[in-house]
Coordinates of N, CA and C and ligand atoms in Angstrom, one line a residue:
M507 N -21.3 -1.4 9.8 CA -20.0 -0.8 9.6 C -19.4 -1.3 7.5
A508 N -19.1 0.1 7.4 CA -18.5 0.0 5.9 C -17.8 -1.2 5.6
T509 N -18.4 -1.6 4.3 CA -17.6 -2.8 3.8 C -17.0 -2.4 2.2
I510 N -15.7 -2.5 2.3 CA -14.9 -1.7 1.1 C -14.7 -2.9 0.1
E511 N -15.0 -3.1 -1.4 CA -14.2 -3.8 -2.1 C -13.3 -3.1 -2.9
T512 N -12.1 -3.9 -3.0 CA -10.8 -3.1 -3.6 C -10.2 -4.3 -3.9
E513 N -9.2 -3.9 -5.0 CA -8.0 -4.7 -5.2 C -6.5 -4.4 -4.2
A514 N -5.8 -5.3 -4.1 CA -4.7 -5.4 -3.1 C -3.6 -6.2 -3.3
V515 N -2.7 -5.8 -3.2 CA -1.8 -6.7 -3.0 C -1.1 -6.7 -1.6
V516 N -0.8 -8.3 -1.4 CA -0.1 -8.6 0.0 C 1.0 -8.2 0.3
L517 N 1.6 -7.4 1.4 CA 2.9 -6.5 1.3 C 3.3 -7.9 2.0
R518 N 2.4 -8.0 3.7 CA 3.6 -9.1 4.5 C 1.8 -9.7 5.1
T519 N 2.5 -10.9 5.7 CA 1.8 -11.9 6.3 C 1.9 -12.0 7.5
L520 N 1.2 -11.8 8.9 CA 1.9 -12.1 10.1 C 0.9 -13.2 10.9
R521 N 1.7 -14.0 11.5 CA 0.6 -15.0 12.2 C 0.0 -14.5 13.6
Y522 N -1.3 -14.5 13.6 CA -1.8 -14.0 14.7 C -2.9 -14.6 15.6
G523 N -2.5 -15.1 16.8 CA -3.3 -16.0 17.7 C -2.9 -17.4 17.0
E524 N -4.2 -17.9 17.3 CA -4.3 -19.7 16.6 C -4.1 -19.9 15.5
S525 N -5.2 -19.2 14.9 CA -5.2 -19.5 13.5 C -5.8 -18.2 12.7
D526 N -5.4 -17.3 13.2 CA -5.6 -16.0 12.4 C -4.4 -15.6 11.8
A527 N -4.5 -14.7 10.9 CA -3.3 -13.9 10.2 C -3.7 -12.3 10.3
I528 N -2.8 -11.7 10.6 CA -3.0 -10.0 10.0 C -2.2 -10.0 8.7
L529 N -2.6 -9.0 7.6 CA -2.4 -8.8 6.3 C -1.7 -7.6 6.6
S530 N -0.9 -6.7 5.6 CA -0.6 -5.8 5.3 C -0.8 -5.6 3.8
L531 N -2.0 -4.7 3.9 CA -1.9 -4.5 2.3 C -1.7 -3.6 1.5
L532 N -1.5 -3.3 0.2 CA -1.8 -2.0 -0.6 C -2.6 -2.1 -1.6
T533 N -3.5 -1.0 -1.3 CA -4.9 -0.6 -2.1 C -4.7 0.4 -2.9
P534 N -4.9 0.7 -4.1 CA -5.4 1.8 -4.8 C -5.8 3.0 -4.0
G535 N -6.9 2.8 -3.2 CA -8.2 3.8 -2.7 C -7.6 4.0 -1.5
L536 N -7.0 3.2 -0.3 CA -6.5 3.4 0.7 C -5.4 3.5 1.0
G537 N -4.3 3.1 -0.3 CA -3.0 3.2 0.4 C -2.7 1.4 1.2
R538 N -1.8 1.8 2.7 CA -1.5 0.7 2.8 C -2.7 0.7 4.0
V539 N -3.2 -0.7 4.3 CA -4.1 -1.2 5.2 C -3.7 -2.4 5.7
S540 N -4.1 -2.6 7.3 CA -4.0 -4.1 8.0 C -5.5 -4.5 8.2
A541 N -5.4 -5.7 7.6 CA -6.4 -6.5 7.8 C -6.4 -7.6 8.7
I542 N -7.4 -8.2 9.0 CA -7.3 -9.5 10.4 C -8.0 -10.6 9.2
A543 N -7.1 -11.6 8.9 CA -8.0 -12.7 8.6 C -8.1 -13.7 9.2
K544 N -9.7 -13.8 9.7 CA -9.5 -14.9 10.5 C -9.7 -16.5 9.9
G545 N -9.3 -17.2 11.1 CA -9.0 -18.6 10.8 C -8.1 -19.3 9.3
A546 N -7.4 -18.2 8.7 CA -6.6 -18.3 7.7 C -5.6 -19.3 7.7
R547 N -5.3 -19.2 9.1 CA -4.1 -20.3 9.3 C -5.0 -22.0 9.5
K548 N -6.0 -22.0 9.6 CA -6.5 -23.3 10.0 C -6.4 -24.3 8.5
P549 N -6.0 -25.3 9.0 CA -6.0 -26.5 7.5 C -7.2 -26.4 7.0
T550 N -8.2 -26.4 7.2 CA -8.9 -26.3 6.3 C -9.7 -25.2 5.4
S551 N -8.7 -24.0 6.1 CA -9.1 -22.6 5.2 C -9.0 -22.3 3.9
R552 N -9.9 -21.9 3.1 CA -9.8 -22.1 1.4 C -8.9 -20.6 1.2
Q553 N -8.9 -20.1 2.0 CA -8.6 -18.5 1.9 C -6.7 -18.4 2.3
G554 N -6.3 -19.5 3.3 CA -4.9 -19.1 3.8 C -3.8 -19.0 3.0
G555 N -4.1 -20.5 1.8 CA -2.7 -20.3 0.9 C -2.8 -19.3 0.1
R556 N -3.9 -18.6 -0.3 CA -3.7 -17.0 -1.3 C -3.1 -15.8 -0.5
L557 N -3.2 -15.9 0.7 CA -2.6 -14.7 1.3 C -1.1 -14.7 1.5
Q558 N -0.5 -15.0 0.5 CA 0.8 -15.0 0.7 C 1.2 -13.3 0.0
P559 N 2.7 -13.0 0.7 CA 3.5 -12.0 0.2 C 3.3 -12.0 -1.7
G560 N 2.9 -10.8 -1.9 CA 3.0 -10.6 -3.6 C 2.1 -11.1 -4.4
V561 N 0.9 -11.6 -3.7 CA -0.4 -12.0 -4.6 C -1.4 -10.8 -4.5
R562 N -1.5 -10.6 -5.7 CA -2.6 -9.6 -6.0 C -4.3 -10.3 -5.9
L563 N -4.9 -9.6 -5.0 CA -6.1 -10.2 -4.8 C -7.4 -9.0 -5.0
H564 N -8.9 -9.6 -5.0 CA -9.6 -8.7 -4.9 C -10.4 -8.8 -3.6
V565 N -10.4 -7.7 -2.7 CA -10.9 -8.0 -1.3 C -12.0 -7.7 -1.1
M566 N -12.7 -8.2 0.0 CA -14.1 -7.7 0.8 C -13.2 -7.2 1.8
L567 N -13.1 -6.0 2.3 CA -13.1 -5.4 3.6 C -13.8 -4.9 4.4
V568 N -13.9 -5.4 5.8 CA -14.6 -4.6 6.5 C -14.5 -3.5 7.6
E569 N -14.7 -2.6 7.5 CA -14.0 -1.5 8.7 C -14.5 -1.9 10.0
G570 N -13.8 -1.5 11.0 CA -13.5 -1.8 12.3 C -13.7 -0.5 13.0
R571 N -13.6 -0.8 14.4 CA -13.5 0.5 15.5 C -12.3 1.2 15.0
G572 N -11.1 0.6 15.1 CA -9.9 1.1 15.2 C -9.2 1.2 13.4
D573 N -8.2 1.1 13.1 CA -7.4 0.7 12.1 C -7.7 -0.2 11.5
L574 N -7.7 -1.6 12.4 CA -7.6 -2.8 11.7 C -8.8 -3.1 11.1
M575 N -8.9 -3.6 9.9 CA -10.1 -4.0 9.1 C -10.2 -5.4 9.0
T576 N -11.3 -6.2 8.4 CA -11.8 -7.6 8.6 C -11.7 -8.0 7.2
L577 N -10.7 -8.9 7.2 CA -11.1 -9.6 5.4 C -12.3 -10.2 5.6
R578 N -13.1 -9.8 4.8 CA -14.2 -11.0 4.9 C -14.0 -12.0 3.6
S579 N -13.6 -11.6 2.2 CA -13.4 -12.6 1.2 C -12.3 -11.9 0.4
T580 N -11.7 -13.4 -0.3 CA -10.8 -12.8 -1.5 C -11.2 -13.5 -2.7
Q581 N -10.7 -13.0 -3.9 CA -10.5 -13.7 -4.8 C -8.8 -13.3 -5.7
V582 N -8.3 -14.4 -5.9 CA -7.0 -14.3 -6.6 C -7.0 -13.6 -7.9
V583 N -6.3 -12.5 -8.0 CA -6.3 -11.8 -9.4 C -5.2 -11.9 -9.9
D584 N -3.9 -12.2 -9.5 CA -2.6 -12.8 -9.8 C -1.8 -13.6 -8.8
A585 N -1.6 -14.4 -8.9 CA -0.9 -15.2 -7.5 C 0.7 -15.2 -8.2
G586 N 1.0 -14.4 -8.8 CA 2.8 -14.0 -9.0 C 3.1 -15.3 -9.3
A587 N 2.6 -15.9 -10.2 CA 3.6 -17.5 -10.4 C 4.7 -16.7 -11.2
G588 N 6.0 -17.6 -11.1 CA 6.9 -17.6 -11.9 C 7.9 -16.3 -10.8
L589 N 7.3 -16.3 -9.6 CA 8.2 -15.2 -9.1 C 8.8 -15.8 -7.8
W590 N 8.2 -16.8 -7.5 CA 8.5 -17.6 -6.0 C 9.2 -19.0 -6.3
V591 N 9.7 -19.4 -7.7 CA 10.5 -20.4 -7.6 C 11.8 -19.9 -7.8
D592 N 12.2 -18.7 -7.8 CA 13.5 -18.3 -8.4 C 14.0 -17.6 -7.1
G593 N 15.2 -17.9 -7.0 CA 16.0 -17.1 -5.5 C 16.1 -15.9 -5.9
Y594 N 16.6 -15.4 -7.0 CA 16.8 -14.0 -7.3 C 15.6 -13.3 -7.4
R595 N 14.7 -13.7 -8.1 CA 13.5 -13.0 -8.2 C 12.7 -12.7 -6.9
L596 N 12.7 -13.7 -6.0 CA 12.1 -13.8 -5.0 C 12.3 -12.7 -4.1
L597 N 14.2 -12.6 -4.0 CA 14.4 -11.6 -3.2 C 13.9 -9.8 -3.9
A598 N 14.2 -10.0 -4.8 CA 14.1 -8.9 -5.5 C 12.4 -8.9 -5.2
A599 N 11.7 -9.7 -5.5 CA 10.1 -9.1 -5.0 C 10.0 -8.8 -3.5
G600 N 11.0 -9.4 -3.0 CA 10.5 -8.8 -1.6 C 11.0 -7.8 -1.0
C601 N 12.1 -7.1 -1.9 CA 12.7 -5.4 -1.6 C 11.6 -4.7 -2.2
V602 N 10.8 -5.2 -3.0 CA 10.0 -4.3 -3.6 C 8.6 -4.2 -2.8
L603 N 8.1 -5.5 -1.9 CA 7.0 -5.3 -0.9 C 7.8 -4.7 0.0
E604 N 9.3 -4.7 0.4 CA 9.5 -3.9 1.4 C 9.0 -2.5 1.4
A605 N 9.7 -2.1 0.4 CA 9.8 -0.6 -0.1 C 8.1 -0.3 0.1
A606 N 7.5 -0.8 -0.3 CA 6.1 -0.6 -0.2 C 5.7 -0.4 0.9
L607 N 5.7 -1.4 2.0 CA 5.7 -1.4 3.4 C 6.1 -0.2 4.0
R608 N 7.2 0.2 3.9 CA 8.0 1.1 4.6 C 7.5 2.6 4.1
V609 N 7.3 2.7 2.9 CA 7.4 4.0 2.1 C 5.5 4.4 2.1
V610 N 4.9 3.8 1.6 CA 3.6 4.5 1.3 C 2.6 4.5 2.8
P611 N 2.3 5.7 2.8 CA 1.2 5.6 4.0 C 0.0 5.1 4.3
E612 N -0.5 5.2 5.2 CA -1.5 4.4 5.8 C -2.8 4.8 5.4
H613 N -3.9 4.3 5.2 CA -5.3 5.0 5.0 C -4.9 6.3 4.2
E614 N -4.4 6.5 2.9 CA -4.2 7.5 2.2 C -4.3 7.1 0.5
E615 N -4.5 7.9 -0.1 CA -5.0 7.5 -1.7 C -3.6 7.5 -2.3
A616 N -3.4 6.3 -3.0 CA -2.3 5.6 -3.2 C -2.3 4.7 -4.5
A617 N -2.9 5.7 -5.7 CA -3.0 4.8 -6.6 C -1.6 4.9 -7.5
A618 N -0.7 5.7 -7.5 CA 0.4 5.6 -8.4 C 1.3 4.4 -7.9
S619 N 1.1 4.6 -6.5 CA 2.3 3.9 -5.8 C 1.7 2.1 -6.2
F620 N 0.4 1.9 -6.2 CA -0.1 0.5 -6.5 C 0.0 0.1 -7.9
N621 N -0.1 0.8 -8.9 CA 0.4 1.1 -10.2 C 1.7 0.1 -10.2
V622 N 2.6 1.3 -9.6 CA 4.3 0.6 -9.4 C 4.5 -0.7 -9.0
I623 N 3.5 -0.8 -8.0 CA 3.7 -2.3 -7.2 C 3.6 -3.2 -8.2
T624 N 2.5 -3.3 -8.7 CA 2.0 -4.2 -9.5 C 2.6 -4.5 -10.7
R625 N 3.1 -3.3 -11.1 CA 3.8 -3.6 -12.6 C 5.4 -4.1 -12.1
A626 N 6.0 -3.5 -11.1 CA 6.8 -4.1 -10.4 C 7.3 -5.8 -10.5
L627 N 6.0 -6.1 -9.9 CA 6.0 -7.3 -9.7 C 5.8 -8.5 -10.9
V628 N 5.0 -8.1 -11.9 CA 4.9 -8.3 -13.1 C 6.5 -8.3 -13.8
L629 N 6.8 -7.3 -13.8 CA 8.0 -7.3 -14.5 C 9.4 -7.8 -14.0
L630 N 9.1 -8.2 -12.6 CA 10.2 -9.3 -12.0 C 10.2 -10.5 -12.4
R631 N 9.0 -10.8 -12.6 CA 8.9 -12.5 -13.2 C 9.6 -12.7 -14.5
A632 N 9.8 -11.7 -15.5 CA 10.2 -11.7 -16.6 C 11.9 -11.5 -16.6
T633 N 12.3 -10.8 -15.6 CA 13.4 -10.2 -15.5 C 15.2 -11.2 -15.2
P634 N 15.7 -11.0 -15.9 CA 16.7 -12.0 -16.4 C 17.8 -11.7 -15.1
P635 N 18.1 -12.9 -14.3 CA 18.8 -12.3 -12.6 C 20.0 -11.9 -13.4
R636 N 20.5 -11.1 -12.7 CA 21.7 -10.2 -12.9 C 23.1 -10.9 -12.2
E637 N 24.0 -10.5 -12.2 CA 25.5 -10.3 -11.4 C 24.9 -9.6 -9.9
G638 N 25.3 -9.8 -9.2 CA 25.0 -8.9 -8.1 C 24.2 -9.3 -7.3
E639 N 23.5 -8.4 -6.4 CA 22.6 -8.4 -5.4 C 21.3 -8.4 -6.2
P640 N 20.2 -9.0 -5.8 CA 18.9 -8.4 -6.2 C 18.3 -7.5 -5.7
R641 N 19.0 -7.0 -4.8 CA 18.1 -5.6 -4.1 C 18.8 -3.9 -4.9
L642 N 20.1 -4.3 -5.9 CA 20.7 -3.8 -6.6 C 19.9 -3.8 -8.0
D643 N 18.7 -4.8 -8.3 CA 18.2 -5.2 -9.5 C 17.6 -3.7 -10.0
P644 N 17.7 -3.5 -11.2 CA 17.0 -2.0 -11.8 C 15.6 -1.7 -11.3
I645 N 15.2 -2.9 -11.6 CA 13.4 -2.8 -11.1 C 13.2 -2.6 -9.7
V646 N 14.1 -3.3 -9.0 CA 13.8 -3.1 -7.4 C 14.2 -1.4 -7.4
L647 N 15.5 -0.9 -7.8 CA 15.9 0.6 -7.8 C 15.0 1.8 -8.5
G648 N 14.4 1.3 -9.4 CA 13.5 1.9 -10.2 C 12.1 2.1 -9.3
T649 N 11.5 1.0 -8.7 CA 10.2 1.1 -7.9 C 10.8 1.9 -6.8
Q650 N 11.7 2.0 -6.1 CA 11.8 2.7 -4.9 C 12.3 4.2 -5.4
A651 N 12.5 4.8 -6.5 CA 12.5 5.7 -7.5 C 11.1 6.3 -7.2
K652 N 10.2 6.0 -7.8 CA 9.3 6.2 -8.3 C 8.3 6.1 -7.0
L653 N 8.4 5.4 -5.8 CA 7.9 5.3 -4.6 C 8.3 6.7 -4.3
L654 N 9.5 7.2 -4.2 CA 10.3 8.5 -3.9 C 9.1 9.4 -4.4
A655 N 9.2 9.2 -5.8 CA 8.4 10.5 -6.5 C 7.2 10.6 -5.8
A656 N 6.3 9.3 -5.7 CA 4.8 9.1 -5.2 C 4.8 9.9 -4.0
S657 N 5.8 10.2 -3.1 CA 6.0 10.7 -1.8 C 6.1 12.2 -1.8
G658 N 6.5 12.6 -3.3 CA 6.6 13.9 -3.2 C 8.2 14.7 -3.1
L659 N 9.0 13.7 -3.2 CA 10.3 13.4 -2.9 C 11.2 13.3 -4.0
V660 N 10.8 13.9 -5.4 CA 11.6 13.8 -6.4 C 13.1 14.7 -6.3
P661 N 14.5 14.0 -6.2 CA 15.5 14.8 -5.9 C 16.0 15.5 -7.2
R662 N 16.2 17.0 -6.4 CA 16.5 17.8 -7.9 C 17.9 17.4 -8.1
L663 N 17.9 17.2 -9.6 CA 19.2 16.9 -9.8 C 20.1 17.6 -11.1
A664 N 19.3 18.4 -11.7 CA 20.0 19.3 -12.9 C 20.6 20.6 -12.7
S665 N 20.0 21.1 -11.4 CA 21.1 22.4 -10.8 C 20.8 22.3 -8.7
C666 N 21.8 23.1 -8.6 CA 22.3 22.8 -7.0 C 21.0 23.0 -6.5
A667 N 20.4 21.6 -5.6 CA 19.6 22.0 -4.9 C 19.5 23.0 -3.5
A668 N 20.6 23.6 -3.6 CA 20.7 24.6 -2.3 C 20.8 25.8 -2.7
C669 N 21.2 26.2 -4.0 CA 21.7 27.6 -4.5 C 20.9 28.0 -6.0
G670 N 20.5 26.7 -6.3 CA 20.2 26.9 -7.7 C 21.0 27.1 -9.2
A671 N 22.5 26.9 -8.5 CA 23.1 27.1 -10.1 C 23.4 26.2 -10.5
A672 N 23.9 26.5 -12.0 CA 23.8 25.5 -13.0 C 24.9 24.2 -12.4
P673 N 25.0 23.2 -13.3 CA 26.1 22.1 -13.2 C 27.6 23.1 -13.6
P674 N 28.7 22.6 -13.0 CA 28.9 21.2 -12.3 C 28.3 20.9 -11.1
L675 N 27.6 20.0 -10.9 CA 27.4 19.3 -9.2 C 28.0 18.3 -8.8
T676 N 28.7 18.5 -7.8 CA 29.5 17.4 -7.2 C 29.2 16.9 -6.0
G677 N 28.1 17.3 -5.4 CA 28.0 16.7 -3.6 C 26.2 16.6 -4.5
F678 N 25.8 15.3 -3.0 CA 24.5 15.0 -3.1 C 24.5 15.3 -1.7
S679 N 23.3 16.1 -1.3 CA 22.7 16.2 0.3 C 21.4 16.2 0.1
A680 N 21.1 15.4 1.0 CA 19.3 15.0 1.1 C 18.7 16.0 1.9
T681 N 19.3 16.4 2.8 CA 18.9 17.6 3.2 C 18.3 18.9 2.3
A682 N 19.7 19.1 1.5 CA 19.1 20.1 0.6 C 18.2 20.1 -0.3
G683 N 17.9 18.3 -0.5 CA 16.8 17.7 -1.6 C 17.5 17.1 -2.5
G684 N 18.8 17.4 -3.0 CA 19.5 16.7 -4.4 C 20.9 17.0 -4.5
A685 N 21.6 17.3 -5.5 CA 22.9 17.7 -5.9 C 23.0 19.0 -5.5
V686 N 23.9 19.3 -5.4 CA 24.8 20.7 -5.0 C 25.9 20.8 -5.8
C687 N 26.4 22.0 -5.6 CA 27.5 22.8 -6.4 C 28.7 22.6 -5.1
T688 N 29.9 22.7 -5.7 CA 31.0 22.6 -5.0 C 31.0 23.6 -3.9
P689 N 30.6 24.9 -4.0 CA 30.5 26.3 -2.9 C 29.4 25.6 -2.0
C690 N 28.5 25.1 -2.1 CA 27.3 24.6 -1.5 C 27.6 23.1 -0.9
V691 N 28.5 22.3 -1.2 CA 29.4 21.0 -0.3 C 29.5 21.4 0.9
V692 N 30.2 22.5 1.0 CA 31.1 23.0 1.9 C 29.7 23.0 3.4
G693 N 29.4 22.3 4.3 CA 28.7 22.3 5.2 C 27.5 22.1 5.2
S694 N 27.2 21.3 4.2 CA 26.0 20.9 4.0 C 25.9 19.2 4.5
G695 N 26.8 18.9 4.9 CA 26.7 17.4 5.1 C 26.6 16.4 3.6
A696 N 27.5 17.1 2.6 CA 27.1 16.3 1.2 C 27.7 15.0 1.0
E697 N 27.5 14.3 0.6 CA 28.7 13.3 0.0 C 28.8 13.4 -1.5
R698 N 29.7 12.9 -1.7 CA 30.5 13.0 -3.3 C 29.4 12.4 -4.2
L699 N 29.1 13.3 -5.4 CA 27.9 12.7 -6.4 C 28.5 12.0 -7.3
D700 N 27.9 10.6 -7.9 CA 28.3 9.8 -8.4 C 27.7 10.1 -10.0
P701 N 28.2 10.8 -11.1 CA 27.6 11.5 -12.1 C 26.6 10.4 -12.7
A702 N 27.5 9.3 -12.9 CA 26.6 8.1 -13.4 C 25.3 7.6 -12.7
A703 N 25.6 7.6 -11.2 CA 24.3 7.1 -10.8 C 23.2 8.2 -10.6
A704 N 23.5 9.6 -10.7 CA 22.7 10.6 -10.8 C 21.8 10.5 -12.2
D705 N 22.5 10.1 -13.2 CA 21.9 10.1 -14.7 C 21.3 8.8 -14.6
A706 N 21.2 8.0 -14.0 CA 20.5 6.7 -13.8 C 19.1 7.0 -13.1
L707 N 19.4 7.7 -12.2 CA 18.6 8.2 -11.2 C 17.2 8.9 -12.1
V708 N 18.0 10.0 -12.7 CA 17.1 10.7 -13.7 C 16.2 9.9 -14.5
G709 N 17.1 8.9 -15.2 CA 16.2 7.9 -16.0 C 15.4 6.8 -15.4
L710 N 15.5 6.8 -14.1 CA 14.6 5.6 -13.6 C 13.0 6.9 -13.4
L711 N 13.7 8.0 -12.9 CA 12.1 8.9 -12.5 C 11.9 9.4 -13.9
S712 N 12.0 9.6 -14.6 CA 11.5 10.0 -15.8 C 10.9 9.1 -17.1
R713 N 11.5 7.7 -16.8 CA 11.0 6.5 -17.8 C 10.0 5.4 -17.3
P714 N 9.5 4.6 -18.0 CA 8.6 3.9 -17.4 C 9.3 2.9 -16.8
L715 N 8.9 2.4 -15.9 CA 9.5 1.0 -15.1 C 10.0 0.0 -16.1
A716 N 9.1 -0.5 -17.1 CA 10.2 -1.1 -17.9 C 11.3 -1.2 -18.5
D717 N 11.7 0.2 -18.8 CA 13.0 0.9 -19.3 C 14.1 0.6 -18.6
A718 N 13.9 0.4 -16.8 CA 14.7 0.4 -15.7 C 16.1 -0.1 -16.3
P719 N 16.1 -1.3 -16.8 CA 17.3 -2.0 -17.0 C 18.2 -1.2 -17.7
A720 N 17.4 -0.6 -18.5 CA 18.5 0.1 -19.8 C 19.1 1.4 -19.3
Q721 N 18.7 2.0 -18.0 CA 18.8 3.3 -17.2 C 20.1 2.8 -16.4
V722 N 20.2 1.6 -15.7 CA 21.1 1.6 -14.6 C 22.3 0.6 -14.8
D723 N 23.5 1.0 -15.1 CA 24.6 0.1 -15.5 C 24.6 -0.6 -14.0
A724 N 25.2 -1.7 -14.1 CA 25.8 -2.2 -12.7 C 26.5 -1.6 -11.6
D725 N 27.7 -0.6 -12.4 CA 28.7 0.3 -11.7 C 27.5 1.0 -11.0
A726 N 26.5 1.8 -11.7 CA 25.9 2.8 -11.0 C 24.8 2.5 -9.8
A727 N 24.4 1.3 -9.9 CA 23.6 0.9 -8.9 C 23.8 1.3 -7.4
A728 N 24.7 0.9 -7.0 CA 24.6 1.1 -5.4 C 24.8 2.5 -5.3
G729 N 25.2 3.5 -6.3 CA 25.0 5.2 -6.0 C 23.6 5.4 -6.0
V730 N 22.7 4.7 -7.0 CA 21.5 5.3 -6.9 C 20.7 4.7 -5.8
E731 N 21.1 3.8 -5.5 CA 20.5 2.8 -4.2 C 20.6 3.8 -2.9
R732 N 21.9 4.6 -2.9 CA 22.4 5.2 -1.8 C 21.3 6.6 -1.8
M733 N 21.4 7.4 -2.9 CA 20.9 8.8 -3.1 C 19.3 8.0 -2.4
I734 N 18.6 6.9 -3.2 CA 17.3 7.3 -2.3 C 17.1 6.6 -1.2
A735 N 18.3 6.1 -0.5 CA 18.0 5.8 0.8 C 18.5 6.7 1.5
L736 N 19.4 7.7 1.3 CA 19.3 8.9 2.2 C 18.2 9.9 1.8
M737 N 17.5 9.8 1.1 CA 16.2 10.9 0.6 C 15.2 10.2 1.8
L738 N 15.0 8.9 1.6 CA 14.1 8.0 2.9 C 14.4 8.5 4.0
R739 N 15.5 8.3 4.2 CA 16.0 8.7 5.8 C 15.9 9.9 6.4
E740 N 16.2 11.2 5.0 CA 16.1 12.1 5.5 C 14.8 12.7 6.0
H741 N 14.0 12.6 5.0 CA 12.6 13.1 4.7 C 11.4 12.3 5.1
L742 N 11.8 10.8 5.7 CA 10.5 10.2 5.8 C 11.1 9.2 7.3
G743 N 12.3 9.3 7.4 CA 12.8 8.6 8.3 C 12.5 7.3 8.4
V744 N 12.8 6.6 7.0 CA 12.8 5.2 6.6 C 14.0 4.6 6.5
T745 N 14.4 3.6 7.0 CA 15.6 2.9 6.3 C 15.1 1.3 5.7
L746 N 15.4 1.4 4.7 CA 15.0 0.1 3.9 C 16.1 -1.4 4.5
R747 N 15.6 -2.2 5.2 CA 16.6 -3.4 5.6 C 17.3 -3.9 4.5
S748 N 16.2 -3.8 3.2 CA 17.0 -4.7 2.3 C 18.2 -3.9 1.3
G749 N 18.1 -2.6 1.9 CA 19.2 -1.8 1.5 C 20.6 -1.4 2.0
T750 N 21.4 -0.7 1.4 CA 22.7 -0.3 2.0 C 22.5 0.1 3.3
P751 N 23.1 -0.7 4.2 CA 23.2 -0.3 5.6 C 23.6 1.3 5.9
L752 N 23.1 2.3 6.3 CA 23.6 3.7 6.5 C 24.3 3.7 7.6
S753 N 24.4 2.8 8.6 CA 25.4 2.8 9.6 C 25.7 1.3 9.6
V754 N 27.1 1.1 10.1 CA 27.3 -0.4 10.8 C 26.5 -1.2 11.7
T755 N 25.8 -2.1 11.4 CA 25.5 -2.9 12.5 C 25.7 -4.1 13.1
T756 N 26.1 -4.0 14.0 CA 26.6 -5.5 14.7 C 25.8 -6.6 14.5
R757 N 26.3 -7.8 14.2 CA 25.5 -9.2 13.8 C 25.6 -9.8 15.5
P758 N 24.3 -10.1 15.8 CA 23.9 -10.9 17.0 C 24.8 -11.9 17.0
R759 N 25.3 -12.1 18.2 CA 26.2 -13.4 18.4 C 25.4 -14.9 18.4
Ligands
ZN1696 ZN1 24.8 25.6 -4.8

């Protein structure tokens, strides 16, 4: 059976059986893959402690019959130190990993997404905690915007996404694929466009991730998150749990 050596970021670790773990990994060449780490949860395992979400590894994977691979060996490339001691950064990193988990397809080349996620995890270590929610941190929003672009879903924001008209654009319609003019708002299910948020999203899409903090004012962050969430829901059927709820959810009692 084929053996694959690759770099990987751990997106999620699930307990499996008595002592195994099933990992979701993000790799450049294979996108998202699932792999079983046998014995990883035994107290004597040298591997187990390394397999935490956010850790970057060099791994050897063995292909199985189905989609589940077997993790044969791991070397830590970057343990993500500094990310896990701070509540704000920890939560922001969790949002970044969740976005990759939900948006990057399985078993498809994903070098761009891999680079975005590894870059985001490095940047978040040095990011100063902001006022407000970690999920609205510019690095988190910039990561989501770039994953959107990597999925071929760059929203059209410079001219009407429905009819091509020049600005002014007053609405945002994920169905149309971006900002829409006033005549196209009617009947398109468009929401009101926040011009500051639209500018911020253009900045996030066109600038390197490291420049994200300069692109997003605190006032624009929720609007950026909303546009990304609408695109993800409309075109990929994905709702990020870390993001703004798109419908009211009832809390379990
Ligand atoms: Zn139009």
